Amino acid sequence: MSNLEGKSTQELIALVQSLEKELAAERSSKNHVRPKIAVMTSEVVDSNPYSRLMALKRMGIVENYEKIRTFSVAVVGVGGVGSLILFDYDKVELANMNRLFFQPHQAGLSKVEAASHTLSLINPDVDIECNNYDITTVANFDKFLDTLKTGGLQGGPVDIVLSCVDNYEARVAVNTACNELNIEWFESGVAENAVSGHIQLLIPGETACFVCAPPLMVASGVDEKSIKKEGVCAASLPTTMGIIAGFLVQNTLKKLLEFGDVTPYLGYIALKDFFPTMTLKPNPTCDDPYCRKRQQEFQSRPKKQVREDAKEEAAVVHDDNDWGITLVDETPAEDSSEGKDALLRSQWHQEAPQASAPPVEAESVVSGGDDVKSLMKRLKELNQS
């Protein structure tokens, strides 16, 4: 209290206001996590974080959105609901702030720890496992393989792997593990100039793996690490990152929940707003032995029979229709030939000129040589009258 002695009223008021600001900042820094939600519902209330997602089911887009809780997804490279297994060995830097959801006070933490903390605050319903090691080393690759093999919610393999790494070596490690375990995975990336990117679905044996068609620089035997120059970093545009990440998550949802078409390869060229798509076939002489093995297994399977989808589109049923609004088909019915003839006849009678009174007969009919003179005389009389 001795520190307050001798202070004026204005100084005391300023001190109280300063303490109130510090208290508010302290309270805001303590993030309050909502309790976990046991059952996903479509109830439209402000407190339901899944009401918008469950609307996809009500609109007939997704058959069973609750199924998302049964999936386990491994994310390699940290830069839904269910389970996330995060792999990365890098630390958060202030240079990462321009494109990631990390916060400045998390600088120095491992990326997986920082990501786990932030994601847990956003959605505590997600079970998150962190793996802070480099998957490209021989010692850690076996750990990575074992995690993918047993990381599912029921102790089985994960449902899908998302590769978000930025180098060829790490992509090959993911490719090798997924070929060996026969796990489907998505590969994604953004070019060094930050204005183009892509996502690619890789199904072992059915589509080309990442080693089937390596980049020209790697195929030429050039060490990838020798390409990087000291003091030079790749460009990073957060909008491009966001677009590619959005495509990746969207196609992952379509793949897991089985709705819509999943494009095998989708590119994005920002300078021209161009979205190229293609399908890459596997290389029979691929350097990866597990890729060749999966190709043989795929070739031995019975070919899928092309069948027409006999399901009729279910009518969209809305929960509330208090006004009894219904849709009426405004397509004109096909008229019969007799009906068309009758319609044409009625239209013709309406449009045809009506018969008038009998025409007045000419007062005189002239003929012979006096015709012209008689007409001229009559014309003069009319003009004078």
JSON list of N, CA and C in Angstrom, two decimals, residues 252-305:
[
{"chain": "A", "resi": 252, "resn": "THR", "atom": "N", "xyz": [-10.39, -35.71, -49.59]},
{"chain": "A", "resi": 252, "resn": "THR", "atom": "CA", "xyz": [-10.28, -36.72, -48.54]},
{"chain": "A", "resi": 252, "resn": "THR", "atom": "C", "xyz": [-11.65, -37.06, -47.98]},
{"chain": "A", "resi": 253, "resn": "LEU", "atom": "N", "xyz": [-12.47, -36.04, -47.74]},
{"chain": "A", "resi": 253, "resn": "LEU", "atom": "CA", "xyz": [-13.84, -36.28, -47.27]},
{"chain": "A", "resi": 253, "resn": "LEU", "atom": "C", "xyz": [-14.64, -37.07, -48.29]},
{"chain": "A", "resi": 254, "resn": "LYS", "atom": "N", "xyz": [-14.52, -36.71, -49.56]},
{"chain": "A", "resi": 254, "resn": "LYS", "atom": "CA", "xyz": [-15.26, -37.45, -50.60]},
{"chain": "A", "resi": 254, "resn": "LYS", "atom": "C", "xyz": [-14.82, -38.90, -50.66]},
{"chain": "A", "resi": 255, "resn": "LYS", "atom": "N", "xyz": [-13.52, -39.13, -50.47]},
{"chain": "A", "resi": 255, "resn": "LYS", "atom": "CA", "xyz": [-13.00, -40.49, -50.51]},
{"chain": "A", "resi": 255, "resn": "LYS", "atom": "C", "xyz": [-13.50, -41.30, -49.31]},
{"chain": "A", "resi": 256, "resn": "LEU", "atom": "N", "xyz": [-13.44, -40.73, -48.12]},
{"chain": "A", "resi": 256, "resn": "LEU", "atom": "CA", "xyz": [-13.81, -41.46, -46.92]},
{"chain": "A", "resi": 256, "resn": "LEU", "atom": "C", "xyz": [-15.32, -41.66, -46.81]},
{"chain": "A", "resi": 257, "resn": "LEU", "atom": "N", "xyz": [-16.08, -40.62, -47.14]},
{"chain": "A", "resi": 257, "resn": "LEU", "atom": "CA", "xyz": [-17.54, -40.69, -46.99]},
{"chain": "A", "resi": 257, "resn": "LEU", "atom": "C", "xyz": [-18.24, -41.14, -48.25]},
{"chain": "A", "resi": 258, "resn": "GLU", "atom": "N", "xyz": [-17.47, -41.39, -49.32]},
{"chain": "A", "resi": 258, "resn": "GLU", "atom": "CA", "xyz": [-18.00, -41.99, -50.55]},
{"chain": "A", "resi": 258, "resn": "GLU", "atom": "C", "xyz": [-19.12, -41.15, -51.17]},
{"chain": "A", "resi": 259, "resn": "PHE", "atom": "N", "xyz": [-18.81, -39.89, -51.46]},
{"chain": "A", "resi": 259, "resn": "PHE", "atom": "CA", "xyz": [-19.76, -39.07, -52.21]},
{"chain": "A", "resi": 259, "resn": "PHE", "atom": "C", "xyz": [-18.99, -38.27, -53.26]},
{"chain": "A", "resi": 260, "resn": "GLY", "atom": "N", "xyz": [-19.62, -38.10, -54.42]},
{"chain": "A", "resi": 260, "resn": "GLY", "atom": "CA", "xyz": [-18.97, -37.36, -55.49]},
{"chain": "A", "resi": 260, "resn": "GLY", "atom": "C", "xyz": [-17.83, -38.13, -56.13]},
{"chain": "A", "resi": 261, "resn": "ASP", "atom": "N", "xyz": [-17.13, -37.47, -57.04]},
{"chain": "A", "resi": 261, "resn": "ASP", "atom": "CA", "xyz": [-16.00, -38.06, -57.75]},
{"chain": "A", "resi": 261, "resn": "ASP", "atom": "C", "xyz": [-14.69, -37.53, -57.16]},
{"chain": "A", "resi": 262, "resn": "VAL", "atom": "N", "xyz": [-13.75, -38.43, -56.98]},
{"chain": "A", "resi": 262, "resn": "VAL", "atom": "CA", "xyz": [-12.42, -38.06, -56.49]},
{"chain": "A", "resi": 262, "resn": "VAL", "atom": "C", "xyz": [-11.46, -38.03, -57.67]},
{"chain": "A", "resi": 263, "resn": "THR", "atom": "N", "xyz": [-10.91, -36.87, -57.97]},
{"chain": "A", "resi": 263, "resn": "THR", "atom": "CA", "xyz": [-10.02, -36.73, -59.10]},
{"chain": "A", "resi": 263, "resn": "THR", "atom": "C", "xyz": [-8.65, -37.33, -58.78]},
{"chain": "A", "resi": 264, "resn": "PRO", "atom": "N", "xyz": [-8.14, -38.24, -59.64]},
{"chain": "A", "resi": 264, "resn": "PRO", "atom": "CA", "xyz": [-6.83, -38.85, -59.35]},
{"chain": "A", "resi": 264, "resn": "PRO", "atom": "C", "xyz": [-5.70, -37.82, -59.26]},
{"chain": "A", "resi": 265, "resn": "TYR", "atom": "N", "xyz": [-5.74, -36.81, -60.13]},
{"chain": "A", "resi": 265, "resn": "TYR", "atom": "CA", "xyz": [-4.73, -35.76, -60.09]},
{"chain": "A", "resi": 265, "resn": "TYR", "atom": "C", "xyz": [-5.41, -34.45, -60.42]},
{"chain": "A", "resi": 266, "resn": "LEU", "atom": "N", "xyz": [-5.29, -33.49, -59.54]},
{"chain": "A", "resi": 266, "resn": "LEU", "atom": "CA", "xyz": [-5.89, -32.17, -59.74]},
{"chain": "A", "resi": 266, "resn": "LEU", "atom": "C", "xyz": [-4.82, -31.11, -59.53]},
{"chain": "A", "resi": 267, "resn": "GLY", "atom": "N", "xyz": [-4.55, -30.33, -60.58]},
{"chain": "A", "resi": 267, "resn": "GLY", "atom": "CA", "xyz": [-3.57, -29.26, -60.49]},
{"chain": "A", "resi": 267, "resn": "GLY", "atom": "C", "xyz": [-4.23, -27.91, -60.37]},
{"chain": "A", "resi": 268, "resn": "TYR", "atom": "N", "xyz": [-3.43, -26.92, -60.05]},
{"chain": "A", "resi": 268, "resn": "TYR", "atom": "CA", "xyz": [-3.92, -25.54, -59.94]},
{"chain": "A", "resi": 268, "resn": "TYR", "atom": "C", "xyz": [-2.83, -24.59, -60.38]},
{"chain": "A", "resi": 269, "resn": "ILE", "atom": "N", "xyz": [-3.12, -23.80, -61.42]},
{"chain": "A", "resi": 269, "resn": "ILE", "atom": "CA", "xyz": [-2.18, -22.79, -61.91]},
{"chain": "A", "resi": 269, "resn": "ILE", "atom": "C", "xyz": [-2.85, -21.44, -61.69]},
{"chain": "A", "resi": 270, "resn": "ALA", "atom": "N", "xyz": [-2.39, -20.71, -60.69]},
{"chain": "A", "resi": 270, "resn": "ALA", "atom": "CA", "xyz": [-3.07, -19.50, -60.25]},
{"chain": "A", "resi": 270, "resn": "ALA", "atom": "C", "xyz": [-3.03, -18.39, -61.30]},
{"chain": "A", "resi": 271, "resn": "LEU", "atom": "N", "xyz": [-1.93, -18.30, -62.05]},
{"chain": "A", "resi": 271, "resn": "LEU", "atom": "CA", "xyz": [-1.78, -17.19, -63.00]},
{"chain": "A", "resi": 271, "resn": "LEU", "atom": "C", "xyz": [-2.81, -17.25, -64.12]},
{"chain": "A", "resi": 272, "resn": "LYS", "atom": "N", "xyz": [-3.33, -18.42, -64.40]},
{"chain": "A", "resi": 272, "resn": "LYS", "atom": "CA", "xyz": [-4.32, -18.57, -65.48]},
{"chain": "A", "resi": 272, "resn": "LYS", "atom": "C", "xyz": [-5.65, -19.14, -64.98]},
{"chain": "A", "resi": 273, "resn": "ASP", "atom": "N", "xyz": [-5.78, -19.31, -63.67]},
{"chain": "A", "resi": 273, "resn": "ASP", "atom": "CA", "xyz": [-6.99, -19.94, -63.11]},
{"chain": "A", "resi": 273, "resn": "ASP", "atom": "C", "xyz": [-7.30, -21.25, -63.83]},
{"chain": "A", "resi": 274, "resn": "PHE", "atom": "N", "xyz": [-6.27, -22.07, -63.99]},
{"chain": "A", "resi": 274, "resn": "PHE", "atom": "CA", "xyz": [-6.38, -23.31, -64.76]},
{"chain": "A", "resi": 274, "resn": "PHE", "atom": "C", "xyz": [-6.28, -24.49, -63.80]},
{"chain": "A", "resi": 275, "resn": "PHE", "atom": "N", "xyz": [-7.19, -25.46, -63.97]},
{"chain": "A", "resi": 275, "resn": "PHE", "atom": "CA", "xyz": [-7.24, -26.64, -63.10]},
{"chain": "A", "resi": 275, "resn": "PHE", "atom": "C", "xyz": [-7.10, -27.91, -63.94]},
{"chain": "A", "resi": 276, "resn": "PRO", "atom": "N", "xyz": [-5.89, -28.31, -64.30]},
{"chain": "A", "resi": 276, "resn": "PRO", "atom": "CA", "xyz": [-5.73, -29.52, -65.11]},
{"chain": "A", "resi": 276, "resn": "PRO", "atom": "C", "xyz": [-6.00, -30.78, -64.29]},
{"chain": "A", "resi": 277, "resn": "THR", "atom": "N", "xyz": [-6.57, -31.78, -64.93]},
{"chain": "A", "resi": 277, "resn": "THR", "atom": "CA", "xyz": [-6.80, -33.08, -64.29]},
{"chain": "A", "resi": 277, "resn": "THR", "atom": "C", "xyz": [-6.26, -34.17, -65.20]},
{"chain": "A", "resi": 278, "resn": "MET", "atom": "N", "xyz": [-5.85, -35.27, -64.61]},
{"chain": "A", "resi": 278, "resn": "MET", "atom": "CA", "xyz": [-5.33, -36.39, -65.39]},
{"chain": "A", "resi": 278, "resn": "MET", "atom": "C", "xyz": [-5.32, -37.65, -64.53]},
{"chain": "A", "resi": 279, "resn": "THR", "atom": "N", "xyz": [-5.10, -38.79, -65.17]},
{"chain": "A", "resi": 279, "resn": "THR", "atom": "CA", "xyz": [-4.95, -40.07, -64.47]},
{"chain": "A", "resi": 279, "resn": "THR", "atom": "C", "xyz": [-3.60, -40.66, -64.86]},
{"chain": "A", "resi": 280, "resn": "LEU", "atom": "N", "xyz": [-2.79, -41.03, -63.89]},
{"chain": "A", "resi": 280, "resn": "LEU", "atom": "CA", "xyz": [-1.46, -41.57, -64.13]},
{"chain": "A", "resi": 280, "resn": "LEU", "atom": "C", "xyz": [-1.48, -43.08, -63.91]},
{"chain": "A", "resi": 281, "resn": "LYS", "atom": "N", "xyz": [-1.11, -43.83, -64.93]},
{"chain": "A", "resi": 281, "resn": "LYS", "atom": "CA", "xyz": [-1.08, -45.28, -64.83]},
{"chain": "A", "resi": 281, "resn": "LYS", "atom": "C", "xyz": [0.25, -45.74, -64.23]},
{"chain": "A", "resi": 282, "resn": "PRO", "atom": "N", "xyz": [0.26, -46.84, -63.50]},
{"chain": "A", "resi": 282, "resn": "PRO", "atom": "CA", "xyz": [1.49, -47.32, -62.86]},
{"chain": "A", "resi": 282, "resn": "PRO", "atom": "C", "xyz": [2.52, -47.79, -63.88]},
{"chain": "A", "resi": 283, "resn": "ASN", "atom": "N", "xyz": [3.77, -47.68, -63.51]},
{"chain": "A", "resi": 283, "resn": "ASN", "atom": "CA", "xyz": [4.89, -48.10, -64.36]},
{"chain": "A", "resi": 283, "resn": "ASN", "atom": "C", "xyz": [5.21, -49.57, -64.07]},
{"chain": "A", "resi": 284, "resn": "PRO", "atom": "N", "xyz": [5.07, -50.46, -65.06]},
{"chain": "A", "resi": 284, "resn": "PRO", "atom": "CA", "xyz": [5.35, -51.89, -64.82]},
{"chain": "A", "resi": 284, "resn": "PRO", "atom": "C", "xyz": [6.77, -52.17, -64.37]},
{"chain": "A", "resi": 285, "resn": "THR", "atom": "N", "xyz": [7.70, -51.27, -64.70]},
{"chain": "A", "resi": 285, "resn": "THR", "atom": "CA", "xyz": [9.10, -51.45, -64.30]},
{"chain": "A", "resi": 285, "resn": "THR", "atom": "C", "xyz": [9.49, -50.49, -63.18]},
{"chain": "A", "resi": 286, "resn": "CYS", "atom": "N", "xyz": [8.55, -50.16, -62.33]},
{"chain": "A", "resi": 286, "resn": "CYS", "atom": "CA", "xyz": [8.81, -49.23, -61.22]},
{"chain": "A", "resi": 286, "resn": "CYS", "atom": "C", "xyz": [9.94, -49.76, -60.34]},
{"chain": "A", "resi": 287, "resn": "ASP", "atom": "N", "xyz": [10.75, -48.85, -59.80]},
{"chain": "A", "resi": 287, "resn": "ASP", "atom": "CA", "xyz": [11.87, -49.25, -58.94]},
{"chain": "A", "resi": 287, "resn": "ASP", "atom": "C", "xyz": [11.41, -49.76, -57.58]},
{"chain": "A", "resi": 288, "resn": "ASP", "atom": "N", "xyz": [10.17, -49.45, -57.19]},
{"chain": "A", "resi": 288, "resn": "ASP", "atom": "CA", "xyz": [9.67, -49.89, -55.89]},
{"chain": "A", "resi": 288, "resn": "ASP", "atom": "C", "xyz": [9.11, -51.31, -56.03]},
{"chain": "A", "resi": 289, "resn": "PRO", "atom": "N", "xyz": [9.71, -52.31, -55.38]},
{"chain": "A", "resi": 289, "resn": "PRO", "atom": "CA", "xyz": [9.23, -53.69, -55.52]},
{"chain": "A", "resi": 289, "resn": "PRO", "atom": "C", "xyz": [7.81, -53.89, -55.01]},
{"chain": "A", "resi": 290, "resn": "TYR", "atom": "N", "xyz": [7.42, -53.14, -53.97]},
{"chain": "A", "resi": 290, "resn": "TYR", "atom": "CA", "xyz": [6.06, -53.27, -53.45]},
{"chain": "A", "resi": 290, "resn": "TYR", "atom": "C", "xyz": [5.04, -52.71, -54.44]},
{"chain": "A", "resi": 291, "resn": "CYS", "atom": "N", "xyz": [5.43, -51.69, -55.20]},
{"chain": "A", "resi": 291, "resn": "CYS", "atom": "CA", "xyz": [4.54, -51.16, -56.23]},
{"chain": "A", "resi": 291, "resn": "CYS", "atom": "C", "xyz": [4.28, -52.21, -57.30]},
{"chain": "A", "resi": 292, "resn": "ARG", "atom": "N", "xyz": [5.35, -52.90, -57.74]},
{"chain": "A", "resi": 292, "resn": "ARG", "atom": "CA", "xyz": [5.18, -53.95, -58.75]},
{"chain": "A", "resi": 292, "resn": "ARG", "atom": "C", "xyz": [4.32, -55.08, -58.20]},
{"chain": "A", "resi": 293, "resn": "LYS", "atom": "N", "xyz": [4.48, -55.40, -56.92]},
{"chain": "A", "resi": 293, "resn": "LYS", "atom": "CA", "xyz": [3.68, -56.45, -56.30]},
{"chain": "A", "resi": 293, "resn": "LYS", "atom": "C", "xyz": [2.20, -56.05, -56.27]},
{"chain": "A", "resi": 294, "resn": "ARG", "atom": "N", "xyz": [1.91, -54.82, -55.91]},
{"chain": "A", "resi": 294, "resn": "ARG", "atom": "CA", "xyz": [0.51, -54.35, -55.88]},
{"chain": "A", "resi": 294, "resn": "ARG", "atom": "C", "xyz": [-0.08, -54.30, -57.27]},
{"chain": "A", "resi": 295, "resn": "GLN", "atom": "N", "xyz": [0.74, -54.02, -58.28]},
{"chain": "A", "resi": 295, "resn": "GLN", "atom": "CA", "xyz": [0.24, -54.04, -59.66]},
{"chain": "A", "resi": 295, "resn": "GLN", "atom": "C", "xyz": [-0.18, -55.45, -60.07]},
{"chain": "A", "resi": 296, "resn": "GLN", "atom": "N", "xyz": [0.61, -56.45, -59.70]},
{"chain": "A", "resi": 296, "resn": "GLN", "atom": "CA", "xyz": [0.25, -57.83, -60.02]},
{"chain": "A", "resi": 296, "resn": "GLN", "atom": "C", "xyz": [-1.04, -58.24, -59.32]},
{"chain": "A", "resi": 297, "resn": "GLU", "atom": "N", "xyz": [-1.20, -57.82, -58.07]},
{"chain": "A", "resi": 297, "resn": "GLU", "atom": "CA", "xyz": [-2.42, -58.13, -57.33]},
{"chain": "A", "resi": 297, "resn": "GLU", "atom": "C", "xyz": [-3.63, -57.46, -57.98]},
{"chain": "A", "resi": 298, "resn": "PHE", "atom": "N", "xyz": [-3.44, -56.22, -58.43]},
{"chain": "A", "resi": 298, "resn": "PHE", "atom": "CA", "xyz": [-4.54, -55.50, -59.07]},
{"chain": "A", "resi": 298, "resn": "PHE", "atom": "C", "xyz": [-4.92, -56.15, -60.39]},
{"chain": "A", "resi": 299, "resn": "GLN", "atom": "N", "xyz": [-3.92, -56.58, -61.17]},
{"chain": "A", "resi": 299, "resn": "GLN", "atom": "CA", "xyz": [-4.20, -57.21, -62.45]},
{"chain": "A", "resi": 299, "resn": "GLN", "atom": "C", "xyz": [-4.91, -58.54, -62.29]},
{"chain": "A", "resi": 300, "resn": "SER", "atom": "N", "xyz": [-4.68, -59.23, -61.19]},
{"chain": "A", "resi": 300, "resn": "SER", "atom": "CA", "xyz": [-5.30, -60.53, -60.97]},
{"chain": "A", "resi": 300, "resn": "SER", "atom": "C", "xyz": [-6.74, -60.43, -60.46]},
{"chain": "A", "resi": 301, "resn": "ARG", "atom": "N", "xyz": [-7.15, -59.24, -60.05]},
{"chain": "A", "resi": 301, "resn": "ARG", "atom": "CA", "xyz": [-8.53, -59.08, -59.58]},
{"chain": "A", "resi": 301, "resn": "ARG", "atom": "C", "xyz": [-9.49, -59.13, -60.75]},
{"chain": "A", "resi": 302, "resn": "PRO", "atom": "N", "xyz": [-10.73, -59.58, -60.51]},
{"chain": "A", "resi": 302, "resn": "PRO", "atom": "CA", "xyz": [-11.73, -59.54, -61.59]},
{"chain": "A", "resi": 302, "resn": "PRO", "atom": "C", "xyz": [-12.05, -58.09, -61.93]},
{"chain": "A", "resi": 303, "resn": "LYS", "atom": "N", "xyz": [-12.21, -57.86, -63.22]},
{"chain": "A", "resi": 303, "resn": "LYS", "atom": "CA", "xyz": [-12.50, -56.52, -63.67]},
{"chain": "A", "resi": 303, "resn": "LYS", "atom": "C", "xyz": [-13.86, -56.06, -63.15]},
{"chain": "A", "resi": 304, "resn": "LYS", "atom": "N", "xyz": [-13.91, -54.82, -62.77]},
{"chain": "A", "resi": 304, "resn": "LYS", "atom": "CA", "xyz": [-15.18, -54.29, -62.29]},
{"chain": "A", "resi": 304, "resn": "LYS", "atom": "C", "xyz": [-16.17, -54.18, -63.44]},
{"chain": "A", "resi": 305, "resn": "GLN", "atom": "N", "xyz": [-17.34, -54.74, -63.23]},
{"chain": "A", "resi": 305, "resn": "GLN", "atom": "CA", "xyz": [-18.37, -54.67, -64.25]},
{"chain": "A", "resi": 305, "resn": "GLN", "atom": "C", "xyz": [-19.01, -53.28, -64.22]}
]
